[in-house]
Amino acid sequence: MITPGACIGILGGGQLGRMLAFEAKRMGYFVIVLDPTLDCPAAQVCDQQIVAEYDDLNAALDLVSKCNVITYEFENVEVTIVEELEKNIGVYPGSKVLRTTQHRFLEKSFFKDSRILVTDFALVQNLNDLKQAAIKIGFPGILKTCRFGYDGKGQRVLKNLKDAENAFNEFKDQDLIWEKMVDFDKECSVIASRNLSGEIVIYPISENIHKDNILDISIVPARISEKSKQQAIQAVKTIAEDLEIVGTFCVEFFVLRNGEVMANEIAPRPHNSGHYSIEACYTSQFENQLRAVCNLPLGSPDLIMPAVMVNILGDGQGNTFSGAEDLLKAKGVYLHLYGKAVAKAQRKMGHITVLDQSVDQALEKALNLRQQINWI
Ligand code: AMP
């Protein structure tokens, strides 16, 4: 057990690192973050920042020398660096989890091997693979880069062979995956935490609405059937155990029209769709990340009240946040801003969580209040 007073190292200093650092500081830990951007969101609330690129082994070893355990908030950390660090210190979730979750084909193959329902898919490394996938998986499909995709980046919808060839040429020299397009009813996600001793807690399922491929709204509890919920929970338990994940992670699912759930991807870290847990659950996804990597007993993930989280994105019109008056007057409304200096269009700048007696009431309130916010 790594107890308060010890030092937590975080690779990556965005909002997820910041929210972890808040919890760690509250609980009496020291926190050091490694991130290339000086004064990044997490650095503003940490004890120290090491300003370095993620592939700078010496900087990462410097972090190790100062910390008792390492975690990350950014899953594209180089696996080879994590393997080096693991020789000296616990890094959670470790290189095995990263290797699988950094590569969409390995990730979907893992789902299949673990008997978790997943869409049809094929690896595309050359033009011949592309033609084979067109026959085997077919249209409509989605061609995605296997690595470094997020918020819909690095993916193209394929309606015909011409689309496929265009996308292939655009993504040249990268491993690609051809997925069959899923005709889903809803999207949902499940956050879970698992500590080194193997204890697992699973959060209430979030129903997610995306806009322009970026998470827009999370509604908890998700408005899906009990059967769908149980299937998702079972899949998450299997994933946690088969991958031996230590930390907080998220699995995104499609809910099909027949109620079955199909896994889409794993984020081996806290997730935007779990931000509601900060106010709506007894223990947040960030506190349980801390507890898990420190091998402390996990806290209850139970929901205290229905919740809706809406993201606040930049719009490129200004960097000063305005219009929060009504929001600050309202009951059960929590404003989070991540301390980013520039509110570029589509950049995640913050979020609002609303707790209310029902998700319908919370949703209405959240959408009304968000409308009044703007960047000037
Ligand atoms: P991803 O980067 O895989 O999380 O994809 C981003 C979003 O694209 C998802 O949240 C879905 O809305 C959509 N999407 C991704 N893969 C598929 C698929 N195979 N079928 C239908 N929609 C998809």
XYZ file of C-alpha atoms and ligand atoms in Angstrom:
399
model
C 0.000 0.000 0.000
C 1.231 3.450 -0.923
C -0.132 5.739 1.746
C -0.675 9.524 1.977
C 2.587 11.442 2.092
C 3.980 9.365 -0.793
C 4.499 10.823 -4.252
C 2.378 10.033 -7.321
C 3.907 10.560 -10.782
C 1.553 11.307 -13.674
C 2.551 10.994 -17.319
C 0.449 13.592 -19.112
C -0.793 16.879 -17.720
C -4.210 17.512 -19.272
C -7.556 17.758 -17.496
C -7.583 14.099 -16.479
C -4.251 14.531 -14.701
C -5.551 17.726 -13.120
C -8.665 16.025 -11.705
C -6.528 13.133 -10.408
C -4.153 15.640 -8.809
C -7.026 17.419 -7.023
C -8.018 14.118 -5.384
C -4.436 13.168 -4.579
C -3.731 16.542 -2.986
C -6.945 16.326 -0.957
C -5.774 12.975 0.353
C -2.309 14.239 1.314
C -0.150 12.891 -1.516
C 2.579 14.721 -3.375
C 2.085 14.885 -7.125
C 4.587 15.376 -9.952
C 3.466 15.577 -13.559
C 5.501 15.068 -16.729
C 4.185 17.014 -19.706
C 5.813 18.951 -22.555
C 3.675 22.080 -22.037
C 4.769 24.374 -19.220
C 1.910 25.174 -16.821
C -0.406 22.603 -18.397
C -3.783 21.969 -16.649
C -2.399 19.365 -14.212
C 0.800 21.301 -13.462
C -1.315 24.177 -12.118
C -2.449 21.982 -9.202
C 0.608 19.708 -8.745
C 3.664 20.046 -6.545
C 6.063 19.914 -9.471
C 6.181 19.606 -13.243
C 8.900 17.980 -15.322
C 8.685 19.705 -18.685
C 9.627 17.064 -21.232
C 8.334 15.088 -24.194
C 6.726 11.706 -23.493
C 9.494 9.871 -25.333
C 12.254 11.472 -23.239
C 13.514 8.452 -21.267
C 15.867 10.478 -19.053
C 13.051 12.802 -18.013
C 10.790 9.810 -17.310
C 13.551 8.204 -15.195
C 13.887 11.494 -13.319
C 10.146 11.247 -12.559
C 10.617 7.662 -11.352
C 13.452 8.686 -9.026
C 11.144 11.183 -7.278
C 7.951 9.071 -7.057
C 6.551 5.984 -5.340
C 4.209 4.978 -8.173
C 3.478 6.133 -11.712
C 0.209 6.360 -13.606
C -0.826 8.177 -16.739
C -3.733 10.114 -18.169
C -2.624 9.904 -21.760
C -2.627 6.466 -23.348
C -0.220 7.156 -26.173
C 2.787 7.068 -23.868
C 5.491 4.998 -25.627
C 5.238 1.372 -24.501
C 9.031 0.981 -24.646
C 9.399 3.856 -22.166
C 6.830 2.270 -19.834
C 8.716 -1.044 -20.043
C 11.919 0.723 -18.997
C 10.162 2.445 -16.093
C 8.562 -0.819 -14.963
C 12.047 -2.172 -14.198
C 12.264 0.371 -11.370
C 8.736 1.190 -10.203
C 5.073 0.218 -10.502
C 3.497 1.844 -13.590
C -0.268 1.332 -13.778
C -1.941 0.259 -15.989
C 1.257 -1.356 -17.257
C 2.784 -2.032 -20.647
C 0.637 -5.109 -21.336
C -2.567 -3.063 -21.164
C -1.051 -0.229 -23.188
C 0.152 -2.546 -25.946
C -3.364 -3.890 -26.450
C -5.279 -0.647 -26.118
C -2.938 1.463 -28.287
C -3.657 -0.628 -31.351
C -7.258 -0.970 -32.502
C -6.701 -4.301 -34.238
C -5.057 -5.867 -31.151
C -7.832 -4.399 -29.008
C -10.664 -5.783 -31.144
C -8.848 -9.145 -31.404
C -8.630 -9.158 -27.607
C -12.422 -8.615 -27.357
C -12.974 -11.504 -29.736
C -10.596 -13.810 -27.863
C -12.333 -12.898 -24.591
C -15.709 -13.750 -26.185
C -16.978 -10.176 -25.994
C -19.306 -9.143 -28.787
C -17.537 -6.889 -31.300
C -18.256 -5.695 -34.855
C -16.637 -7.556 -37.781
C -13.184 -6.181 -38.508
C -10.040 -6.789 -40.532
C -6.454 -5.544 -40.452
C -5.462 -3.528 -43.532
C -1.742 -3.139 -44.217
C -1.733 -3.033 -48.025
C -4.003 -2.659 -51.038
C -4.638 -6.390 -51.205
C -5.857 -6.415 -47.561
C -8.144 -3.480 -48.454
C -9.749 -5.397 -51.318
C -10.127 -8.516 -49.187
C -11.749 -6.466 -46.399
C -14.189 -4.939 -48.912
C -15.363 -8.469 -49.712
C -15.148 -9.994 -46.225
C -16.443 -7.076 -44.081
C -18.192 -4.963 -46.712
C -20.081 -1.653 -46.770
C -20.980 0.525 -45.028
C -17.717 0.357 -43.135
C -15.286 2.570 -41.263
C -11.567 2.648 -41.979
C -9.579 3.753 -38.932
C -5.893 4.166 -38.212
C -4.959 1.524 -35.651
C -3.006 4.029 -33.579
C -3.353 7.608 -32.327
C -7.017 8.126 -33.229
C -9.239 10.095 -30.848
C -12.476 12.079 -31.050
C -13.119 10.679 -34.539
C -9.712 11.699 -35.885
C -8.066 9.161 -38.191
C -11.265 7.556 -39.414
C -13.363 7.627 -42.584
C -16.794 6.241 -43.371
C -16.748 3.936 -46.409
C -19.794 3.668 -48.638
C -18.035 2.140 -51.646
C -14.672 0.964 -52.952
C -13.760 4.461 -54.140
C -14.149 5.807 -50.566
C -12.005 2.930 -49.346
C -9.204 3.637 -51.823
C -9.274 7.363 -51.032
C -9.105 6.723 -47.281
C -6.349 4.147 -47.770
C -4.265 6.666 -49.741
C -4.870 9.332 -47.129
C -3.721 7.089 -44.263
C -0.788 5.603 -46.199
C 1.924 3.625 -44.390
C -0.100 3.130 -41.225
C -1.749 -0.007 -39.884
C -5.486 0.355 -40.542
C -8.584 -1.480 -39.390
C -11.728 -1.921 -41.482
C -14.754 -2.151 -39.224
C -18.264 -2.970 -40.221
C -20.514 0.041 -39.505
C -22.691 -0.708 -36.489
C -26.349 0.305 -36.706
C -26.645 1.173 -33.024
C -29.501 2.540 -30.967
C -27.341 4.255 -28.345
C -23.780 4.557 -27.159
C -22.814 3.957 -23.561
C -19.704 3.516 -21.480
C -18.700 1.836 -18.277
C -16.008 3.132 -15.952
C -14.361 0.629 -13.621
C -11.427 0.548 -11.245
C -9.316 -2.445 -10.252
C -6.564 -2.376 -7.633
C -3.379 -4.455 -7.444
C -5.077 -6.967 -5.154
C -7.707 -7.630 -7.841
C -10.638 -5.828 -6.194
C -12.953 -4.339 -8.862
C -15.649 -1.664 -8.639
C -17.935 -0.800 -11.536
C -19.612 2.577 -11.950
C -23.213 3.161 -13.037
C -23.425 3.057 -16.833
C -23.331 6.327 -18.711
C -25.379 6.967 -21.859
C -23.284 9.081 -24.190
C -24.291 11.468 -26.936
C -21.567 12.611 -29.310
C -21.489 15.685 -31.524
C -18.957 15.878 -34.359
C -17.437 12.674 -32.910
C -16.664 14.422 -29.607
C -18.482 13.469 -26.406
C -21.162 16.085 -25.803
C -23.484 14.749 -23.095
C -23.338 11.902 -20.568
C -26.555 10.780 -18.890
C -26.422 8.603 -15.774
C -28.018 6.182 -15.204
C -28.131 5.281 -18.897
C -31.639 4.849 -20.314
C -31.024 1.284 -21.487
C -32.489 -2.078 -20.460
C -31.340 -4.006 -17.419
C -30.290 -6.836 -19.761
C -27.998 -4.472 -21.709
C -26.531 -3.162 -18.467
C -25.765 -6.631 -17.171
C -24.133 -7.641 -20.453
C -21.903 -4.545 -20.392
C -20.950 -5.078 -16.745
C -20.034 -8.705 -17.422
C -17.864 -7.645 -20.377
C -16.079 -5.051 -18.241
C -15.317 -7.619 -15.524
C -13.889 -9.969 -18.136
C -11.755 -7.180 -19.639
C -10.409 -6.102 -16.234
C -9.454 -9.643 -15.313
C -8.112 -10.843 -18.665
C -5.943 -7.737 -19.100
C -5.151 -7.559 -15.359
C -5.774 -3.811 -15.465
C -4.716 -1.818 -12.399
C -6.216 1.663 -12.279
C -9.395 3.275 -13.572
C -10.437 2.481 -17.135
C -13.403 2.917 -19.446
C -15.030 0.644 -22.004
C -17.192 2.211 -24.695
C -20.079 0.185 -26.089
C -22.689 0.347 -28.808
C -26.183 -0.670 -27.670
C -27.806 -2.468 -30.584
C -31.466 -2.269 -31.496
C -32.032 -5.759 -30.045
C -30.509 -4.634 -26.706
C -27.216 -6.505 -27.128
C -24.091 -4.508 -26.349
C -21.016 -4.505 -28.546
C -17.621 -3.318 -27.257
C -15.953 -0.527 -29.230
C -12.849 0.501 -27.333
C -11.020 0.629 -24.026
C -9.476 3.779 -22.558
C -6.910 2.611 -19.957
C -7.445 5.734 -17.821
C -10.306 7.824 -16.421
C -12.655 9.013 -19.135
C -14.663 12.107 -20.028
C -17.864 10.066 -19.659
C -16.953 9.394 -16.004
C -16.611 13.018 -14.914
C -20.120 12.862 -13.465
C -18.681 10.595 -10.744
C -16.900 13.546 -9.074
C -20.156 14.842 -7.622
C -22.669 12.097 -8.348
C -20.891 9.089 -6.809
C -19.563 8.366 -3.338
C -16.061 7.961 -4.787
C -15.002 9.544 -8.074
C -13.244 7.783 -10.934
C -10.128 9.821 -10.079
C -10.067 8.949 -6.393
C -10.439 5.279 -7.313
C -7.611 5.606 -9.864
C -5.439 6.865 -7.018
C -6.634 4.165 -4.635
C -6.162 1.447 -7.277
C -2.574 2.336 -8.204
C -1.708 2.742 -4.501
C -3.372 -0.625 -3.789
C -5.718 0.902 -1.212
C -9.245 -0.447 -0.695
C -11.500 0.973 -3.431
C -14.313 3.389 -2.627
C -17.980 2.875 -3.428
C -18.903 3.856 -7.009
C -22.618 3.986 -6.158
C -24.685 6.851 -7.521
C -25.963 9.384 -4.990
C -28.281 11.124 -7.472
C -29.069 11.018 -11.225
C -26.576 13.147 -13.128
C -25.971 14.760 -16.492
C -22.595 16.019 -17.649
C -22.247 18.382 -20.594
C -18.903 19.332 -22.070
C -17.839 22.935 -22.573
C -15.853 23.299 -25.783
C -13.926 26.269 -27.085
C -15.345 28.018 -30.135
C -12.367 30.047 -31.314
C -14.196 33.324 -30.526
C -12.270 34.290 -27.392
C -10.487 32.921 -24.347
C -12.494 34.477 -21.520
C -15.291 32.423 -20.027
C -18.561 34.288 -19.585
C -22.264 33.781 -18.841
C -21.984 31.627 -15.720
C -24.255 33.679 -13.460
C -27.393 31.518 -13.659
C -25.294 28.434 -13.512
C -23.660 29.517 -10.275
C -27.059 30.331 -8.728
C -28.592 26.951 -9.564
C -28.804 24.092 -7.084
C -26.880 20.897 -7.808
C -24.820 22.411 -10.625
C -21.035 22.083 -10.682
C -18.749 24.022 -12.993
C -15.336 22.679 -13.974
C -12.839 24.647 -16.057
C -9.531 23.082 -16.926
C -7.230 26.119 -16.886
C -6.417 26.045 -20.609
C -5.241 29.422 -21.864
C -6.628 29.238 -25.404
C -10.233 28.221 -26.186
C -9.616 26.852 -29.668
C -12.675 25.606 -31.556
C -13.721 22.103 -30.404
C -11.150 22.037 -27.597
C -12.383 20.542 -24.312
C -12.233 23.535 -21.944
C -14.403 22.294 -19.109
C -17.676 20.628 -18.204
C -20.809 21.088 -16.135
C -22.354 18.379 -14.011
C -25.968 18.693 -12.917
C -27.513 16.492 -10.224
C -31.296 16.296 -10.006
C -34.174 14.026 -9.012
C -34.380 12.507 -12.505
C -32.104 12.431 -15.555
C -34.786 14.257 -17.548
C -34.757 17.199 -15.124
C -30.956 17.201 -14.973
C -30.689 17.101 -18.763
C -33.062 20.010 -19.281
C -31.261 22.115 -16.682
C -27.796 21.276 -18.053
C -28.693 22.152 -21.641
C -30.376 25.422 -20.638
C -27.460 26.539 -18.514
C -24.872 25.616 -21.123
C -26.652 27.780 -23.695
C -25.852 30.874 -21.663
C -22.123 30.245 -21.626
C -19.861 31.802 -24.212
C -16.256 32.723 -24.893
C -15.462 36.393 -25.347
P -13.898 5.643 -31.781
O -12.729 6.541 -32.077
O -13.696 4.242 -32.188
O -14.363 5.784 -30.346
O -15.106 6.230 -32.654
C -15.667 7.511 -32.441
C -17.160 7.452 -32.724
O -17.378 7.035 -34.093
C -17.923 6.442 -31.882
O -18.280 6.991 -30.639
C -19.120 6.157 -32.782
O -20.074 7.188 -32.688
C -18.512 6.183 -34.170
N -18.067 4.814 -34.556
C -16.851 4.286 -34.387
N -16.775 3.019 -34.845
C -17.987 2.727 -35.344
C -18.559 1.583 -35.971
N -17.852 0.469 -36.207
N -19.858 1.646 -36.349
C -20.594 2.775 -36.134
N -20.114 3.884 -35.564
C -18.831 3.886 -35.164
